[in-house]
PDB file of C-alpha atoms and ligand atoms in Angstrom:
ATOM      1  CA  MET A   1       0.000   0.000   0.000  1.00  0.00           C
ATOM      2  CA  ARG A   2       1.189   3.506  -0.814  1.00  0.00           C
ATOM      3  CA  LEU A   3      -0.148   6.879   0.361  1.00  0.00           C
ATOM      4  CA  THR A   4       0.433  10.407  -0.893  1.00  0.00           C
ATOM      5  CA  CYS A   5       1.877  12.776   1.688  1.00  0.00           C
ATOM      6  CA  PRO A   6       0.732  16.375   0.992  1.00  0.00           C
ATOM      7  CA  HIS A   7       4.355  17.503   1.346  1.00  0.00           C
ATOM      8  CA  CYS A   8       6.509  14.583   0.153  1.00  0.00           C
ATOM      9  CA  GLY A   9       4.289  12.910  -2.446  1.00  0.00           C
ATOM     10  CA  ASP A  10       3.827   9.193  -3.078  1.00  0.00           C
ATOM     11  CA  ARG A  11       5.432   7.074  -0.305  1.00  0.00           C
ATOM     12  CA  ASP A  12       5.501   3.562   1.116  1.00  0.00           C
ATOM     13  CA  LEU A  13       3.077   2.606   3.904  1.00  0.00           C
ATOM     14  CA  ARG A  14       5.978   1.929   6.314  1.00  0.00           C
ATOM     15  CA  GLU A  15       6.595   5.683   6.591  1.00  0.00           C
ATOM     16  CA  PHE A  16       3.024   6.337   7.831  1.00  0.00           C
ATOM     17  CA  THR A  17       1.139   5.775  11.080  1.00  0.00           C
ATOM     18  CA  TYR A  18      -2.628   5.280  11.255  1.00  0.00           C
ATOM     19  CA  LYS A  19      -4.212   7.866  13.562  1.00  0.00           C
ATOM     20  CA  GLY A  20      -7.875   6.814  13.618  1.00  0.00           C
ATOM     21  CA  ASP A  21     -11.088   7.842  11.883  1.00  0.00           C
ATOM     22  CA  ALA A  22     -11.094  11.318  10.309  1.00  0.00           C
ATOM     23  CA  LEU A  23     -14.246  11.927  12.362  1.00  0.00           C
ATOM     24  CA  ALA A  24     -11.769  13.185  14.990  1.00  0.00           C
ATOM     25  CA  LEU A  25     -11.528  16.420  12.961  1.00  0.00           C
ATOM     26  CA  LEU A  26     -15.252  17.118  13.473  1.00  0.00           C
ATOM     27  CA  ARG A  27     -15.090  18.191  17.102  1.00  0.00           C
ATOM     28  CA  PRO A  28     -18.540  19.129  18.463  1.00  0.00           C
ATOM     29  CA  ASP A  29     -18.986  22.761  19.530  1.00  0.00           C
ATOM     30  CA  GLU A  30     -19.589  23.749  23.135  1.00  0.00           C
ATOM     31  CA  THR A  31     -23.383  23.591  22.799  1.00  0.00           C
ATOM     32  CA  ALA A  32     -23.290  19.866  21.879  1.00  0.00           C
ATOM     33  CA  ASN A  33     -25.279  17.499  24.086  1.00  0.00           C
ATOM     34  CA  PRO A  34     -23.710  14.533  25.966  1.00  0.00           C
ATOM     35  CA  GLN A  35     -24.835  12.010  23.314  1.00  0.00           C
ATOM     36  CA  GLU A  36     -22.984  13.962  20.603  1.00  0.00           C
ATOM     37  CA  TRP A  37     -19.849  13.889  22.756  1.00  0.00           C
ATOM     38  CA  VAL A  38     -20.202  10.135  23.337  1.00  0.00           C
ATOM     39  CA  ASP A  39     -20.444   9.617  19.587  1.00  0.00           C
ATOM     40  CA  TYR A  40     -17.448  11.862  18.949  1.00  0.00           C
ATOM     41  CA  VAL A  41     -15.228  10.296  21.588  1.00  0.00           C
ATOM     42  CA  HIS A  42     -16.222   6.612  21.444  1.00  0.00           C
ATOM     43  CA  ASN A  43     -18.425   5.570  18.516  1.00  0.00           C
ATOM     44  CA  ARG A  44     -17.007   4.728  15.107  1.00  0.00           C
ATOM     45  CA  ASP A  45     -18.582   3.156  12.043  1.00  0.00           C
ATOM     46  CA  ASN A  46     -16.857   0.089  10.658  1.00  0.00           C
ATOM     47  CA  PRO A  47     -17.807   0.332   7.001  1.00  0.00           C
ATOM     48  CA  ALA A  48     -17.242  -2.265   4.303  1.00  0.00           C
ATOM     49  CA  GLY A  49     -16.534   0.388   1.687  1.00  0.00           C
ATOM     50  CA  THR A  50     -15.439   4.010   1.666  1.00  0.00           C
ATOM     51  CA  THR A  51     -13.858   5.338   4.838  1.00  0.00           C
ATOM     52  CA  SER A  52     -11.974   8.532   5.771  1.00  0.00           C
ATOM     53  CA  GLU A  53      -8.895   8.061   7.920  1.00  0.00           C
ATOM     54  CA  LEU A  54      -6.252  10.220   9.544  1.00  0.00           C
ATOM     55  CA  TRP A  55      -2.646   9.273   8.792  1.00  0.00           C
ATOM     56  CA  TYR A  56       0.636  10.777   9.946  1.00  0.00           C
ATOM     57  CA  HIS A  57       3.786  10.927   7.825  1.00  0.00           C
ATOM     58  CA  GLY A  58       6.528  10.552  10.453  1.00  0.00           C
ATOM     59  CA  PRO A  59       9.550  11.558   8.358  1.00  0.00           C
ATOM     60  CA  CYS A  60       8.221  15.080   7.611  1.00  0.00           C
ATOM     61  CA  GLY A  61       5.568  15.474  10.329  1.00  0.00           C
ATOM     62  CA  SER A  62       2.564  16.018   8.009  1.00  0.00           C
ATOM     63  CA  TRP A  63      -0.959  14.830   8.808  1.00  0.00           C
ATOM     64  CA  LEU A  64      -3.339  13.796   6.052  1.00  0.00           C
ATOM     65  CA  VAL A  65      -6.806  12.423   5.414  1.00  0.00           C
ATOM     66  CA  ALA A  66      -6.963   9.314   3.231  1.00  0.00           C
ATOM     67  CA  VAL A  67     -10.301   8.457   1.650  1.00  0.00           C
ATOM     68  CA  ARG A  68     -10.091   4.784   0.766  1.00  0.00           C
ATOM     69  CA  ASP A  69     -12.131   1.647   0.227  1.00  0.00           C
ATOM     70  CA  THR A  70     -11.766  -1.138   2.800  1.00  0.00           C
ATOM     71  CA  THR A  71     -13.080  -3.784   0.390  1.00  0.00           C
ATOM     72  CA  THR A  72     -10.854  -2.993  -2.613  1.00  0.00           C
ATOM     73  CA  HIS A  73      -7.910  -1.255  -0.874  1.00  0.00           C
ATOM     74  CA  VAL A  74      -8.142   1.522  -3.468  1.00  0.00           C
ATOM     75  CA  THR A  75      -7.135   4.937  -2.095  1.00  0.00           C
ATOM     76  CA  HIS A  76      -9.538   7.384  -3.755  1.00  0.00           C
ATOM     77  CA  ARG A  77      -7.759  10.536  -2.615  1.00  0.00           C
ATOM     78  CA  THR A  78      -5.524  11.989   0.068  1.00  0.00           C
ATOM     79  CA  LEU A  79      -5.887  15.520   1.460  1.00  0.00           C
ATOM     80  CA  SER A  80      -3.779  17.751   3.652  1.00  0.00           C
ATOM     81  CA  LEU A  81      -5.600  18.973   6.766  1.00  0.00           C
ATOM     82  CA  ALA A  82      -5.809  22.428   5.144  1.00  0.00           C
ATOM     83  CA  GLU A  83      -7.615  20.873   2.177  1.00  0.00           C
ATOM     84  CA  ALA A  84      -9.809  18.861   4.548  1.00  0.00           C
ATOM     85  CA  GLY A  85     -10.902  22.175   6.131  1.00  0.00           C
ATOM     86  CA  LYS A  86      -8.852  21.961   9.335  1.00  0.00           C
TER      87      LYS A  86
ATOM     88  CA  MET B   1      38.340  22.270  34.753  1.00  0.00           C
ATOM     89  CA  ALA B   2      38.498  19.194  32.559  1.00  0.00           C
ATOM     90  CA  LYS B   3      39.574  19.808  29.006  1.00  0.00           C
ATOM     91  CA  LEU B   4      37.141  18.174  26.566  1.00  0.00           C
ATOM     92  CA  ILE B   5      38.380  16.772  23.300  1.00  0.00           C
ATOM     93  CA  ALA B   6      36.083  17.283  20.305  1.00  0.00           C
ATOM     94  CA  ARG B   7      35.573  14.043  18.372  1.00  0.00           C
ATOM     95  CA  PRO B   8      33.394  13.386  15.319  1.00  0.00           C
ATOM     96  CA  ALA B   9      30.513  10.958  15.901  1.00  0.00           C
ATOM     97  CA  THR B  10      31.978   8.591  13.320  1.00  0.00           C
ATOM     98  CA  ASP B  11      35.447   8.641  14.943  1.00  0.00           C
ATOM     99  CA  GLY B  12      37.169   5.295  14.448  1.00  0.00           C
ATOM    100  CA  LEU B  13      34.162   3.851  12.564  1.00  0.00           C
ATOM    101  CA  LEU B  14      34.609   5.256   9.054  1.00  0.00           C
ATOM    102  CA  PRO B  15      35.543   4.997   6.243  1.00  0.00           C
ATOM    103  CA  ILE B  16      34.362   1.509   5.266  1.00  0.00           C
ATOM    104  CA  GLU B  17      34.891   0.154   1.765  1.00  0.00           C
ATOM    105  CA  ILE B  18      33.175  -3.058   0.705  1.00  0.00           C
ATOM    106  CA  GLY B  19      32.890  -4.143  -2.923  1.00  0.00           C
ATOM    107  CA  LYS B  20      31.698  -1.283  -5.103  1.00  0.00           C
ATOM    108  CA  ALA B  21      30.603   1.030  -2.279  1.00  0.00           C
ATOM    109  CA  ILE B  22      32.411   3.244   0.188  1.00  0.00           C
ATOM    110  CA  LEU B  23      30.888   4.779   3.306  1.00  0.00           C
ATOM    111  CA  GLU B  24      32.563   7.897   4.693  1.00  0.00           C
ATOM    112  CA  ASP B  25      32.045  10.803   7.059  1.00  0.00           C
ATOM    113  CA  ALA B  26      30.412  13.867   5.440  1.00  0.00           C
ATOM    114  CA  GLN B  27      29.783  16.071   8.489  1.00  0.00           C
ATOM    115  CA  PRO B  28      29.496  19.732   7.457  1.00  0.00           C
ATOM    116  CA  GLN B  29      30.912  22.588   9.504  1.00  0.00           C
ATOM    117  CA  ALA B  30      27.418  23.440  10.772  1.00  0.00           C
ATOM    118  CA  ILE B  31      23.800  22.318  10.370  1.00  0.00           C
ATOM    119  CA  THR B  32      21.097  24.957  10.809  1.00  0.00           C
ATOM    120  CA  TRP B  33      17.340  24.452  10.776  1.00  0.00           C
ATOM    121  CA  VAL B  34      15.429  27.371   9.256  1.00  0.00           C
ATOM    122  CA  ALA B  35      11.643  27.802   9.208  1.00  0.00           C
ATOM    123  CA  PRO B  36      10.391  31.157   7.827  1.00  0.00           C
ATOM    124  CA  PHE B  37       7.581  32.848   9.768  1.00  0.00           C
ATOM    125  CA  ASN B  38       4.217  33.454   8.080  1.00  0.00           C
ATOM    126  CA  ARG B  39       4.537  35.664   4.983  1.00  0.00           C
ATOM    127  CA  LYS B  40       8.332  35.898   5.435  1.00  0.00           C
ATOM    128  CA  LYS B  41       9.346  33.177   3.024  1.00  0.00           C
ATOM    129  CA  SER B  42      10.419  35.417   0.143  1.00  0.00           C
ATOM    130  CA  ALA B  43      12.340  37.766   2.478  1.00  0.00           C
ATOM    131  CA  VAL B  44      14.125  34.792   4.066  1.00  0.00           C
ATOM    132  CA  SER B  45      14.827  33.320   0.649  1.00  0.00           C
ATOM    133  CA  LYS B  46      16.420  36.625  -0.372  1.00  0.00           C
ATOM    134  CA  THR B  47      18.597  36.770   2.766  1.00  0.00           C
ATOM    135  CA  LEU B  48      19.774  33.160   2.440  1.00  0.00           C
ATOM    136  CA  GLY B  49      20.164  33.137  -1.339  1.00  0.00           C
ATOM    137  CA  GLY B  50      17.325  30.692  -1.936  1.00  0.00           C
ATOM    138  CA  PHE B  51      14.910  28.382  -0.124  1.00  0.00           C
ATOM    139  CA  PRO B  52      14.055  24.823  -1.194  1.00  0.00           C
ATOM    140  CA  GLY B  53      10.540  23.719  -2.102  1.00  0.00           C
ATOM    141  CA  PRO B  54       9.299  20.176  -1.287  1.00  0.00           C
ATOM    142  CA  GLY B  55      11.919  17.547  -2.190  1.00  0.00           C
ATOM    143  CA  GLU B  56      14.400  20.154  -3.404  1.00  0.00           C
ATOM    144  CA  VAL B  57      18.045  20.941  -2.717  1.00  0.00           C
ATOM    145  CA  VAL B  58      19.191  24.533  -3.285  1.00  0.00           C
ATOM    146  CA  GLU B  59      22.736  25.874  -3.156  1.00  0.00           C
ATOM    147  CA  VAL B  60      22.572  28.949  -0.887  1.00  0.00           C
ATOM    148  CA  LYS B  61      25.183  31.403   0.418  1.00  0.00           C
ATOM    149  CA  ALA B  62      25.998  29.357   3.544  1.00  0.00           C
ATOM    150  CA  GLY B  63      26.037  25.978   1.810  1.00  0.00           C
ATOM    151  CA  ARG B  64      23.445  23.416   0.785  1.00  0.00           C
ATOM    152  CA  ALA B  65      19.783  23.841   1.810  1.00  0.00           C
ATOM    153  CA  LEU B  66      17.662  20.676   2.017  1.00  0.00           C
ATOM    154  CA  SER B  67      13.895  20.630   2.229  1.00  0.00           C
ATOM    155  CA  VAL B  68      13.108  18.670   5.421  1.00  0.00           C
ATOM    156  CA  GLY B  69       9.407  19.336   5.981  1.00  0.00           C
ATOM    157  CA  PRO B  70       6.588  21.776   5.202  1.00  0.00           C
ATOM    158  CA  GLY B  71       8.156  25.268   5.322  1.00  0.00           C
ATOM    159  CA  GLN B  72      11.390  23.947   6.810  1.00  0.00           C
ATOM    160  CA  ALA B  73      14.946  23.629   5.525  1.00  0.00           C
ATOM    161  CA  MET B  74      18.176  22.293   6.957  1.00  0.00           C
ATOM    162  CA  ILE B  75      21.260  24.206   5.815  1.00  0.00           C
ATOM    163  CA  LEU B  76      24.525  22.277   5.731  1.00  0.00           C
ATOM    164  CA  GLY B  77      27.606  24.484   5.595  1.00  0.00           C
ATOM    165  CA  ALA B  78      28.659  27.634   7.407  1.00  0.00           C
ATOM    166  CA  PRO B  79      26.827  28.737  10.586  1.00  0.00           C
ATOM    167  CA  LEU B  80      24.162  31.370   9.983  1.00  0.00           C
ATOM    168  CA  ASP B  81      21.408  33.485  11.472  1.00  0.00           C
ATOM    169  CA  CYS B  82      18.402  34.870   9.644  1.00  0.00           C
ATOM    170  CA  GLU B  83      15.791  37.564  10.325  1.00  0.00           C
ATOM    171  CA  GLY B  84      12.163  36.568   9.804  1.00  0.00           C
ATOM    172  CA  ALA B  85      12.615  32.866  10.521  1.00  0.00           C
ATOM    173  CA  ALA B  86      12.870  30.424  13.396  1.00  0.00           C
ATOM    174  CA  VAL B  87      16.507  29.327  13.387  1.00  0.00           C
ATOM    175  CA  ALA B  88      18.078  26.517  15.426  1.00  0.00           C
ATOM    176  CA  ASP B  89      21.658  25.269  15.467  1.00  0.00           C
ATOM    177  CA  GLN B  90      21.484  21.499  14.853  1.00  0.00           C
ATOM    178  CA  SER B  91      25.198  20.895  14.240  1.00  0.00           C
ATOM    179  CA  ASP B  92      25.692  18.467  17.137  1.00  0.00           C
ATOM    180  CA  ALA B  93      22.258  16.835  16.764  1.00  0.00           C
ATOM    181  CA  TRP B  94      22.808  15.069  13.435  1.00  0.00           C
ATOM    182  CA  THR B  95      25.402  12.857  11.810  1.00  0.00           C
ATOM    183  CA  VAL B  96      25.972  13.062   8.067  1.00  0.00           C
ATOM    184  CA  VAL B  97      27.607  10.219   6.160  1.00  0.00           C
ATOM    185  CA  ALA B  98      28.057   9.666   2.434  1.00  0.00           C
ATOM    186  CA  LEU B  99      27.631   6.405   0.562  1.00  0.00           C
ATOM    187  CA  GLU B 100      29.304   6.376  -2.828  1.00  0.00           C
ATOM    188  CA  GLY B 101      29.951   3.903  -5.601  1.00  0.00           C
ATOM    189  CA  ALA B 102      28.364   1.836  -8.345  1.00  0.00           C
ATOM    190  CA  ALA B 103      26.621  -0.307  -5.683  1.00  0.00           C
ATOM    191  CA  ALA B 104      25.461   2.617  -3.506  1.00  0.00           C
ATOM    192  CA  ARG B 105      21.862   2.562  -4.716  1.00  0.00           C
ATOM    193  CA  ASP B 106      21.555  -1.221  -4.349  1.00  0.00           C
ATOM    194  CA  VAL B 107      22.857  -0.919  -0.789  1.00  0.00           C
ATOM    195  CA  LEU B 108      20.341   1.806   0.094  1.00  0.00           C
ATOM    196  CA  ALA B 109      17.496  -0.136  -1.517  1.00  0.00           C
ATOM    197  CA  ARG B 110      17.977  -2.750   1.214  1.00  0.00           C
ATOM    198  CA  VAL B 111      17.428  -0.328   4.079  1.00  0.00           C
ATOM    199  CA  THR B 112      14.984   2.346   2.875  1.00  0.00           C
ATOM    200  CA  PRO B 113      11.409   2.168   1.509  1.00  0.00           C
ATOM    201  CA  LEU B 114      12.127   5.203  -0.715  1.00  0.00           C
ATOM    202  CA  ASP B 115      11.850   4.776  -4.489  1.00  0.00           C
ATOM    203  CA  LEU B 116      15.461   5.398  -5.587  1.00  0.00           C
ATOM    204  CA  ARG B 117      15.034   5.127  -9.356  1.00  0.00           C
ATOM    205  CA  ASP B 118      16.484   8.005 -11.426  1.00  0.00           C
ATOM    206  CA  ALA B 119      13.058   9.205 -12.588  1.00  0.00           C
ATOM    207  CA  VAL B 120      11.728   9.491  -9.010  1.00  0.00           C
ATOM    208  CA  PHE B 121      14.865  10.401  -7.030  1.00  0.00           C
ATOM    209  CA  PRO B 122      17.264  12.163  -9.426  1.00  0.00           C
ATOM    210  CA  GLU B 123      20.546  13.867  -8.607  1.00  0.00           C
ATOM    211  CA  GLY B 124      19.661  16.968  -6.572  1.00  0.00           C
ATOM    212  CA  GLY B 125      16.679  15.259  -4.925  1.00  0.00           C
ATOM    213  CA  THR B 126      16.201  15.022  -1.162  1.00  0.00           C
ATOM    214  CA  ALA B 127      13.700  13.147   1.015  1.00  0.00           C
ATOM    215  CA  ARG B 128      12.825  12.559   4.636  1.00  0.00           C
ATOM    216  CA  THR B 129      12.353   8.818   4.914  1.00  0.00           C
ATOM    217  CA  LEU B 130      13.359   5.755   6.932  1.00  0.00           C
ATOM    218  CA  VAL B 131      16.705   3.964   7.056  1.00  0.00           C
ATOM    219  CA  GLY B 132      16.123   0.741   8.928  1.00  0.00           C
ATOM    220  CA  HIS B 133      13.941   1.873  11.837  1.00  0.00           C
ATOM    221  CA  MET B 134      15.423   5.372  11.967  1.00  0.00           C
ATOM    222  CA  THR B 135      13.918   8.513  10.488  1.00  0.00           C
ATOM    223  CA  ALA B 136      16.534   9.924   8.168  1.00  0.00           C
ATOM    224  CA  SER B 137      17.173  12.567   5.548  1.00  0.00           C
ATOM    225  CA  LEU B 138      18.460  11.213   2.241  1.00  0.00           C
ATOM    226  CA  THR B 139      19.992  13.405  -0.464  1.00  0.00           C
ATOM    227  CA  ARG B 140      21.307  12.346  -3.840  1.00  0.00           C
ATOM    228  CA  VAL B 141      24.335  14.590  -4.320  1.00  0.00           C
ATOM    229  CA  GLY B 142      25.763  12.794  -7.368  1.00  0.00           C
ATOM    230  CA  PRO B 143      24.826  10.019  -9.784  1.00  0.00           C
ATOM    231  CA  PHE B 144      26.481   7.467  -7.451  1.00  0.00           C
ATOM    232  CA  ARG B 145      26.705   9.447  -4.223  1.00  0.00           C
ATOM    233  CA  PHE B 146      24.086   9.764  -1.471  1.00  0.00           C
ATOM    234  CA  GLU B 147      24.248  11.679   1.793  1.00  0.00           C
ATOM    235  CA  ILE B 148      22.429  10.177   4.750  1.00  0.00           C
ATOM    236  CA  MET B 149      21.597  12.154   7.860  1.00  0.00           C
ATOM    237  CA  VAL B 150      20.308  10.650  11.147  1.00  0.00           C
ATOM    238  CA  PHE B 151      20.169  11.739  14.791  1.00  0.00           C
ATOM    239  CA  ARG B 152      23.698  11.741  16.164  1.00  0.00           C
ATOM    240  CA  SER B 153      22.802   9.238  18.904  1.00  0.00           C
ATOM    241  CA  MET B 154      22.020   6.694  16.160  1.00  0.00           C
ATOM    242  CA  THR B 155      25.376   6.956  14.362  1.00  0.00           C
ATOM    243  CA  GLN B 156      26.591   3.462  15.266  1.00  0.00           C
ATOM    244  CA  THR B 157      23.236   1.893  14.393  1.00  0.00           C
ATOM    245  CA  LEU B 158      23.277   3.628  11.005  1.00  0.00           C
ATOM    246  CA  ILE B 159      26.809   2.470  10.242  1.00  0.00           C
ATOM    247  CA  HIS B 160      25.937  -1.071  11.390  1.00  0.00           C
ATOM    248  CA  GLU B 161      22.849  -1.211   9.134  1.00  0.00           C
ATOM    249  CA  LEU B 162      24.718   0.181   6.120  1.00  0.00           C
ATOM    250  CA  GLU B 163      27.794  -2.003   6.601  1.00  0.00           C
ATOM    251  CA  ARG B 164      25.574  -5.107   6.734  1.00  0.00           C
ATOM    252  CA  ALA B 165      23.753  -4.067   3.551  1.00  0.00           C
ATOM    253  CA  MET B 166      27.108  -3.343   1.843  1.00  0.00           C
ATOM    254  CA  LYS B 167      28.326  -6.855   2.742  1.00  0.00           C
ATOM    255  CA  HIS B 168      25.122  -8.459   1.486  1.00  0.00           C
ATOM    256  CA  VAL B 169      25.122  -6.602  -1.840  1.00  0.00           C
ATOM    257  CA  ASP B 170      28.794  -7.462  -2.344  1.00  0.00           C
ATOM    258  CA  ALA B 171      28.208 -11.133  -1.477  1.00  0.00           C
ATOM    259  CA  ARG B 172      25.505 -11.392  -4.141  1.00  0.00           C
ATOM    260  CA  THR B 173      27.810 -10.017  -6.849  1.00  0.00           C
ATOM    261  CA  LYS B 174      30.269 -12.829  -6.031  1.00  0.00           C
ATOM    262  CA  LEU B 175      27.740 -15.685  -6.447  1.00  0.00           C
TER     263      LEU B 175
HETATM  264 ZN1  LIG C   1       5.737  13.816   4.222  1.00  0.00          ZN
END
């Protein structure tokens, strides 16, 4: 598997670390109710199909969002956090 | 007070020549990390005599500037200071070695996941990547010469990994 770092370009998986679902970027605002916080902190979908994930490129320190398919292992696109709106 | 004797990190360990590759010390006089502040990149570039974009190496006034991360460069050469940027002296924090020879690329291919083919990593290219389990900075300074930079504390591990790979590549050519 290869991923595209927003700074370094196309690189081998060994250079990256998985950092969880990209849902972590969608932090609820201060008016959110307890259920919304429970969902944000604990609950994750486990889709057979398209998923958005956070990855970290250790060598240069860049974070990215990878949109990929868990059934085909195709990476549809990778975005820097700036492009992902964060 | 005790008188300290300055010794290079590779003291007594290099050079090593095995088959068609030679590994030698390539420590510059100084290593300086430079990260321009917001909207100061062109001013900093003017002061330094250039600033590398992603994956680039640029010859600047003080020496050779390597791109090492988003908005960050490491300058190998003379010590320097620069207005409009965060600047940190890294001279004693990193070890730089050079691997040269017809077998140099085959040796590196055994220890790094980086694509080292000419089309992807040409002369004048630089990359932050892994060497063994260490994060490293790799620069292709000539058609058969690569500079490898790791944290100084990992000098012996780096030399061990590279010497092993040099032996293995050489052994295969003798089959
Ligand atoms: Zn990167």
